Amino acid sequence: MKTTSSILRVLVVALIGYLFLNWIGTTKETSAFEERYWLWGLYGFVIFVHISGEICIGALQRILYQTLSPESKKRYDEKVALKKANQFSWIKNTYKAALGSKAIDEEFDIILDHNYDGIRELDNKLPPWWVYGFYGTILFAIVYLVRFEVLNEYNQIEEYEIAVAEAKIEVDKWKKTAKNLVDASTVKLLTETSDLEAGRSIFTTNCAVCHKADGGGGIGSNLTDQYWVLGGGIKNVFNTISEGGRSGKGMIAWKNELEPLERAQVASYVLSFQGSTPAEPKDAEGELWVDSE
Ligand code: HEC
């Protein structure tokens, strides 16, 4: 029994810890919680300490037990036996009360007089769990009737629309966090000001040295014209930024430097140069690109 309660205690602590960690996980909107290995590590450590604690205490008790005098041993055994007998008594009592039936040796009091060819009837009370459950349904029916038939709070169609609207909010939220999941085949031109602003600052920090702040080009190509060596359009530009230019030309791959979202932002910003007139444009290179999307 000692072991069982130890295991139970460990399980309860583990479960509470797990639920707590999960709860934190759901309250954080960004960055997948699973990535926080250190929290899970801490969780494992706490459980480990807990289990070893239980084992040590058990061992200690056994050693101490050996040091007791025979009399004390006997008293201790009696105490343990009593505790064991009373263990979970509240569960047993609650269960009995919820069932509400009479013990077999008390059934004599509630047996009815009539006797149909040897078949007799026990007048057990309805179990309380059933009776209160039934009252619950009555209460539910009244509340339901008033809310939806008298006050007409909302009908099923409205309920559906509310659910769809809520789901849409969830999807939008997810899309925001999922922006970072783009690659060259899924990337879309970003048009929101916040994204283009982010793209501009990335460009100024990383790219302007070679391409000029206005995209006119220098060491790097002119990004304002419609001619592209490595292909125009968001997908090609994203790919060029991720994988770099032709070898030996000086355009490195940025995929280790910049997050996917940052590459999408700077690619979108680069494409916003299209049609602008830089101060000192470099000659156009490559082929004319016409967007087919
Ligand atoms: C060290 C200089 C240098 C830096 C920094 C640099 N580039 Fe380049 N970039 C180049 C060169 C050189 C080329 C031409 C590569 C080729 O022809 O293969 C190029 C080509 C490109 C092209 C393709 C142009 C075409 O015609 O297809 C794009 C798009 C581009 N760069 C964007 C960027 C962005 C965005 C950044 C910043 C994240 C950046 N570059 C940083 C030098 C640079």
Short mmCIF file of C-alpha atoms and ligand atoms in Angstrom, two decimals:
data_model
loop_
_atom_site.label_atom_id
_atom_site.label_comp_id
_atom_site.label_asym_id
_atom_site.label_seq_id
_atom_site.Cartn_x
_atom_site.Cartn_y
_atom_site.Cartn_z
CA MET A 1 0.00 0.00 0.00
CA LYS A 2 2.93 2.24 0.79
CA THR A 3 4.19 1.83 -2.76
CA THR A 4 0.75 2.39 -4.25
CA SER A 5 0.28 5.68 -2.46
CA SER A 6 3.81 6.73 -3.42
CA ILE A 7 3.06 6.01 -7.05
CA LEU A 8 -0.28 7.81 -6.77
CA ARG A 9 1.41 10.86 -5.26
CA VAL A 10 4.00 10.94 -8.04
CA LEU A 11 1.30 10.58 -10.69
CA VAL A 12 -0.76 13.40 -9.20
CA VAL A 13 2.25 15.72 -9.11
CA ALA A 14 3.17 14.73 -12.67
CA LEU A 15 -0.36 15.34 -13.91
CA ILE A 16 -0.69 18.72 -12.22
CA GLY A 17 2.69 19.75 -13.58
CA TYR A 18 1.75 18.60 -17.06
CA LEU A 19 -1.58 20.43 -17.03
CA PHE A 20 0.14 23.55 -15.75
CA LEU A 21 2.78 23.45 -18.49
CA ASN A 22 0.13 22.86 -21.10
CA TRP A 23 -1.85 25.76 -19.76
CA ILE A 24 1.16 28.05 -20.08
CA GLY A 25 1.59 26.69 -23.59
CA THR A 26 -1.90 27.70 -24.62
CA THR A 27 -1.60 31.19 -23.16
CA LYS A 28 1.48 31.94 -25.24
CA GLU A 29 0.46 32.95 -28.71
CA THR A 30 3.75 32.87 -30.53
CA SER A 31 6.67 30.42 -30.56
CA ALA A 32 5.63 26.80 -30.24
CA PHE A 33 5.71 25.75 -26.63
CA GLU A 34 7.22 22.41 -27.52
CA GLU A 35 10.39 24.25 -28.42
CA ARG A 36 10.95 25.26 -24.82
CA TYR A 37 12.88 22.18 -23.96
CA TRP A 38 14.25 23.70 -20.79
CA LEU A 39 10.76 23.88 -19.26
CA TRP A 40 10.16 20.26 -20.06
CA GLY A 41 13.60 19.47 -18.73
CA LEU A 42 12.76 21.23 -15.49
CA TYR A 43 9.52 19.30 -15.34
CA GLY A 44 11.37 16.01 -15.77
CA PHE A 45 13.87 17.05 -13.10
CA VAL A 46 11.13 17.89 -10.59
CA ILE A 47 9.49 14.52 -11.17
CA PHE A 48 12.84 12.78 -10.88
CA VAL A 49 13.54 14.49 -7.55
CA HIS A 50 10.06 13.61 -6.43
CA ILE A 51 10.39 9.93 -7.29
CA SER A 52 13.83 9.64 -5.70
CA GLY A 53 12.45 11.44 -2.64
CA GLU A 54 9.66 8.92 -2.33
CA ILE A 55 12.13 6.04 -2.70
CA CYS A 56 14.56 7.53 -0.14
CA ILE A 57 11.82 8.18 2.40
CA GLY A 58 10.56 4.63 1.96
CA ALA A 59 14.05 3.21 2.45
CA LEU A 60 14.67 5.45 5.46
CA GLN A 61 11.44 4.33 7.07
CA ARG A 62 12.38 0.70 6.55
CA ILE A 63 15.79 1.24 8.15
CA LEU A 64 14.29 3.11 11.09
CA TYR A 65 11.75 0.35 11.49
CA GLN A 66 14.56 -2.15 12.01
CA THR A 67 15.88 -0.10 14.92
CA LEU A 68 12.57 -0.19 16.79
CA SER A 69 12.05 -2.40 19.84
CA PRO A 70 9.67 -5.34 19.29
CA GLU A 71 6.98 -3.50 21.23
CA SER A 72 7.23 -0.33 19.22
CA LYS A 73 7.26 -2.43 16.08
CA LYS A 74 3.98 -3.98 17.11
CA ARG A 75 2.43 -0.61 17.87
CA TYR A 76 3.66 0.73 14.57
CA ASP A 77 2.23 -2.25 12.71
CA GLU A 78 -1.13 -1.75 14.38
CA LYS A 79 -1.17 1.92 13.44
CA VAL A 80 -0.34 1.08 9.84
CA ALA A 81 -3.05 -1.59 9.71
CA LEU A 82 -5.61 0.88 11.08
CA LYS A 83 -4.59 3.49 8.55
CA LYS A 84 -4.84 0.93 5.78
CA ALA A 85 -8.33 -0.06 6.84
CA ASN A 86 -9.45 3.55 6.80
CA GLN A 87 -7.76 4.37 3.54
CA PHE A 88 -10.04 5.78 0.89
CA SER A 89 -12.92 5.52 3.36
CA TRP A 90 -14.25 8.88 2.22
CA ILE A 91 -14.38 7.62 -1.35
CA LYS A 92 -16.24 4.52 -0.26
CA ASN A 93 -18.65 6.58 1.83
CA THR A 94 -19.32 9.09 -0.91
CA TYR A 95 -19.93 6.26 -3.33
CA LYS A 96 -22.37 4.60 -0.96
CA ALA A 97 -24.20 7.86 -0.32
CA ALA A 98 -24.46 8.57 -4.04
CA LEU A 99 -25.95 5.12 -4.59
CA GLY A 100 -28.33 5.48 -1.64
CA SER A 101 -29.24 1.81 -1.56
CA LYS A 102 -29.62 -0.14 1.65
CA ALA A 103 -27.07 -2.70 2.68
CA ILE A 104 -28.17 -6.28 2.11
CA ASP A 105 -28.66 -6.93 5.82
CA GLU A 106 -31.02 -3.93 6.04
CA GLU A 107 -33.15 -4.94 3.08
CA PHE A 108 -35.55 -6.65 5.43
CA ASP A 109 -36.94 -3.18 6.35
CA ILE A 110 -37.86 -2.20 2.83
CA ILE A 111 -39.26 -5.38 1.37
CA LEU A 112 -42.91 -4.96 0.37
CA ASP A 113 -45.63 -7.20 1.62
CA HIS A 114 -46.96 -8.60 -1.61
CA ASN A 115 -45.64 -11.77 -3.03
CA TYR A 116 -46.21 -12.76 -6.65
CA ASP A 117 -45.52 -16.44 -6.87
CA GLY A 118 -42.36 -16.00 -4.87
CA ILE A 119 -41.29 -12.80 -6.57
CA ARG A 120 -41.14 -10.00 -4.04
CA GLU A 121 -40.37 -6.35 -4.38
CA LEU A 122 -37.69 -4.25 -2.73
CA ASP A 123 -38.72 -0.64 -2.18
CA ASN A 124 -35.24 0.84 -2.58
CA LYS A 125 -35.12 4.61 -2.87
CA LEU A 126 -34.01 6.04 -6.17
CA PRO A 127 -30.28 6.64 -6.03
CA PRO A 128 -29.50 10.27 -5.17
CA TRP A 129 -27.19 10.67 -8.17
CA TRP A 130 -30.15 9.83 -10.39
CA VAL A 131 -32.65 12.04 -8.55
CA TYR A 132 -30.37 15.09 -8.55
CA GLY A 133 -29.44 14.44 -12.14
CA PHE A 134 -33.14 14.48 -12.96
CA TYR A 135 -33.67 17.75 -11.07
CA GLY A 136 -30.74 19.09 -13.04
CA THR A 137 -32.44 18.32 -16.34
CA ILE A 138 -35.61 20.09 -15.15
CA LEU A 139 -33.57 23.15 -14.22
CA PHE A 140 -31.80 23.00 -17.55
CA ALA A 141 -35.11 22.80 -19.40
CA ILE A 142 -36.46 25.88 -17.61
CA VAL A 143 -33.33 27.92 -18.27
CA TYR A 144 -33.27 26.75 -21.88
CA LEU A 145 -36.94 27.52 -22.41
CA VAL A 146 -36.62 31.04 -21.01
CA ARG A 147 -33.41 31.85 -22.85
CA PHE A 148 -34.29 30.51 -26.28
CA GLU A 149 -38.07 30.39 -26.50
CA VAL A 150 -39.04 33.43 -24.40
CA LEU A 151 -36.07 35.80 -24.69
CA ASN A 152 -34.92 34.47 -28.09
CA GLU A 153 -31.27 35.05 -27.24
CA TYR A 154 -29.96 33.57 -30.46
CA ASN A 155 -30.95 30.82 -32.84
CA GLN A 156 -28.93 28.05 -34.42
CA ILE A 157 -28.06 30.04 -37.51
CA GLU A 158 -26.74 32.91 -35.43
CA GLU A 159 -24.85 30.44 -33.30
CA TYR A 160 -23.28 29.02 -36.43
CA GLU A 161 -22.32 32.46 -37.66
CA ILE A 162 -20.75 33.35 -34.33
CA ALA A 163 -18.75 30.12 -34.41
CA VAL A 164 -17.56 30.83 -37.95
CA ALA A 165 -16.55 34.38 -37.02
CA GLU A 166 -14.62 33.11 -34.02
CA ALA A 167 -12.91 30.48 -36.14
CA LYS A 168 -11.94 33.15 -38.65
CA ILE A 169 -10.27 35.18 -35.93
CA GLU A 170 -8.38 32.06 -34.87
CA VAL A 171 -7.30 31.38 -38.45
CA ASP A 172 -6.11 34.96 -38.91
CA LYS A 173 -4.16 34.73 -35.71
CA TRP A 174 -2.63 31.47 -36.86
CA LYS A 175 -1.76 32.93 -40.24
CA LYS A 176 0.15 35.71 -38.51
CA THR A 177 2.28 33.23 -36.60
CA ALA A 178 2.52 30.97 -39.64
CA LYS A 179 4.03 33.70 -41.80
CA ASN A 180 7.38 32.34 -40.76
CA LEU A 181 6.58 28.99 -42.38
CA VAL A 182 6.90 30.29 -45.93
CA ASP A 183 9.35 28.93 -48.46
CA ALA A 184 10.05 29.75 -52.08
CA SER A 185 7.04 27.77 -53.29
CA THR A 186 4.48 29.24 -50.90
CA VAL A 187 5.72 32.79 -50.45
CA LYS A 188 3.26 35.56 -51.33
CA LEU A 189 3.94 39.21 -51.94
CA LEU A 190 3.38 41.01 -48.63
CA THR A 191 1.56 44.31 -48.93
CA GLU A 192 0.96 45.34 -45.33
CA THR A 193 2.81 48.49 -44.32
CA SER A 194 4.28 46.80 -41.26
CA ASP A 195 5.83 44.07 -43.40
CA LEU A 196 7.22 46.53 -45.95
CA GLU A 197 8.62 48.70 -43.15
CA ALA A 198 10.34 45.63 -41.69
CA GLY A 199 11.61 44.79 -45.18
CA ARG A 200 12.97 48.30 -45.59
CA SER A 201 14.96 48.15 -42.38
CA ILE A 202 16.36 44.72 -43.27
CA PHE A 203 17.32 46.05 -46.68
CA THR A 204 19.01 49.14 -45.25
CA THR A 205 21.04 47.07 -42.80
CA ASN A 206 22.03 44.17 -45.06
CA CYS A 207 21.59 44.96 -48.70
CA ALA A 208 21.98 48.69 -49.31
CA VAL A 209 25.81 48.46 -49.30
CA CYS A 210 25.70 46.60 -52.59
CA HIS A 211 22.32 47.47 -54.04
CA LYS A 212 22.08 51.12 -52.81
CA ALA A 213 19.34 52.33 -50.54
CA ASP A 214 17.14 53.21 -53.52
CA GLY A 215 17.79 49.85 -55.18
CA GLY A 216 19.69 51.46 -58.07
CA GLY A 217 22.51 48.92 -57.81
CA GLY A 218 26.28 49.10 -57.42
CA ILE A 219 28.22 45.96 -56.70
CA GLY A 220 24.83 44.30 -56.78
CA SER A 221 22.25 44.46 -59.51
CA ASN A 222 19.76 47.21 -60.18
CA LEU A 223 16.57 46.07 -58.45
CA THR A 224 14.27 48.78 -59.79
CA ASP A 225 14.06 47.69 -63.41
CA GLN A 226 12.06 44.86 -64.88
CA TYR A 227 15.13 42.88 -65.92
CA TRP A 228 16.26 40.03 -63.72
CA VAL A 229 19.24 37.73 -64.02
CA LEU A 230 17.82 35.23 -61.57
CA GLY A 231 14.13 35.71 -62.26
CA GLY A 232 11.60 38.29 -61.09
CA GLY A 233 8.42 37.87 -59.13
CA ILE A 234 8.16 37.19 -55.42
CA LYS A 235 9.00 33.48 -55.64
CA ASN A 236 12.22 33.94 -57.63
CA VAL A 237 13.34 36.95 -55.62
CA PHE A 238 12.67 35.10 -52.37
CA ASN A 239 14.63 32.17 -53.76
CA THR A 240 17.56 34.37 -54.84
CA ILE A 241 17.71 36.00 -51.41
CA SER A 242 17.54 32.60 -49.70
CA GLU A 243 19.99 30.75 -51.91
CA GLY A 244 22.22 33.57 -53.15
CA GLY A 245 23.30 34.53 -56.68
CA ARG A 246 25.56 32.82 -59.14
CA SER A 247 28.78 31.73 -57.50
CA GLY A 248 31.59 34.26 -57.55
CA LYS A 249 29.28 37.23 -58.06
CA GLY A 250 29.13 38.26 -54.41
CA MET A 251 25.47 37.74 -53.53
CA ILE A 252 25.46 35.35 -50.60
CA ALA A 253 22.64 33.06 -49.47
CA TRP A 254 20.73 34.76 -46.69
CA LYS A 255 18.84 31.76 -45.43
CA ASN A 256 21.06 31.39 -42.39
CA GLU A 257 21.08 35.11 -41.71
CA LEU A 258 17.39 35.91 -42.09
CA GLU A 259 14.25 34.12 -40.92
CA PRO A 260 11.82 33.02 -43.66
CA LEU A 261 9.45 35.84 -42.73
CA GLU A 262 12.28 38.38 -42.90
CA ARG A 263 13.25 37.10 -46.34
CA ALA A 264 9.64 37.42 -47.48
CA GLN A 265 9.52 40.95 -46.09
CA VAL A 266 12.74 42.08 -47.73
CA ALA A 267 11.76 40.36 -51.01
CA SER A 268 8.45 42.21 -50.97
CA TYR A 269 10.28 45.43 -50.22
CA VAL A 270 12.69 44.79 -53.12
CA LEU A 271 9.73 44.35 -55.45
CA SER A 272 8.28 47.64 -54.24
CA PHE A 273 11.23 49.30 -56.06
CA GLN A 274 9.69 48.26 -59.37
CA GLY A 275 9.01 51.26 -61.55
CA SER A 276 10.85 53.75 -59.32
CA THR A 277 13.69 55.87 -60.66
CA PRO A 278 16.89 55.59 -58.62
CA ALA A 279 19.50 58.38 -58.55
CA GLU A 280 22.24 56.47 -60.36
CA PRO A 281 20.70 53.40 -61.94
CA LYS A 282 23.00 50.58 -62.90
CA ASP A 283 22.47 49.17 -66.38
CA ALA A 284 19.77 46.58 -66.65
CA GLU A 285 20.94 42.99 -66.71
CA GLY A 286 19.19 39.75 -67.46
CA GLU A 287 15.82 39.22 -69.01
CA LEU A 288 12.58 41.12 -68.96
CA TRP A 289 10.26 39.60 -66.40
CA VAL A 290 6.53 39.82 -66.80
CA ASP A 291 4.50 38.75 -63.78
CA SER A 292 2.12 36.00 -64.74
CA GLU A 293 0.49 35.69 -61.32
C1 HEC B 1 28.07 41.90 -51.07
C2 HEC B 1 27.14 42.60 -51.92
C3 HEC B 1 25.70 42.22 -51.86
C4 HEC B 1 24.87 42.25 -50.78
C5 HEC B 1 25.20 42.62 -49.33
C6 HEC B 1 23.57 41.85 -51.25
N1 HEC B 1 23.61 41.59 -52.56
FE1 HEC B 1 22.06 41.06 -53.73
N2 HEC B 1 23.28 40.84 -55.30
C7 HEC B 1 24.63 41.11 -55.29
C8 HEC B 1 25.19 40.72 -56.58
C9 HEC B 1 26.65 40.84 -56.99
C10 HEC B 1 24.14 40.21 -57.34
C11 HEC B 1 24.18 39.59 -58.73
C12 HEC B 1 24.24 38.08 -58.56
C13 HEC B 1 24.27 37.31 -59.83
O1 HEC B 1 24.28 37.95 -60.89
O2 HEC B 1 24.25 36.08 -59.75
C14 HEC B 1 22.96 40.31 -56.50
C15 HEC B 1 21.70 39.91 -56.91
C16 HEC B 1 20.55 40.09 -56.17
C17 HEC B 1 19.24 39.80 -56.66
C18 HEC B 1 18.89 39.21 -58.00
C19 HEC B 1 18.85 40.28 -59.07
C20 HEC B 1 18.55 39.70 -60.44
O3 HEC B 1 18.74 40.40 -61.39
O4 HEC B 1 18.06 38.54 -60.50
C21 HEC B 1 18.38 40.12 -55.66
C22 HEC B 1 16.88 40.01 -55.67
C23 HEC B 1 19.18 40.61 -54.56
N3 HEC B 1 20.49 40.56 -54.89
C24 HEC B 1 18.66 41.00 -53.35
C25 HEC B 1 19.46 41.24 -52.24
C26 HEC B 1 18.95 41.44 -50.92
C27 HEC B 1 17.47 41.44 -50.55
C28 HEC B 1 20.00 41.63 -50.12
C29 HEC B 1 20.01 41.83 -48.63
C30 HEC B 1 19.40 40.79 -47.84
C31 HEC B 1 21.19 41.57 -50.92
N4 HEC B 1 20.83 41.31 -52.20
C32 HEC B 1 22.47 41.76 -50.45
C33 HEC B 1 25.36 41.65 -54.28
C34 HEC B 1 24.89 41.80 -52.97
#
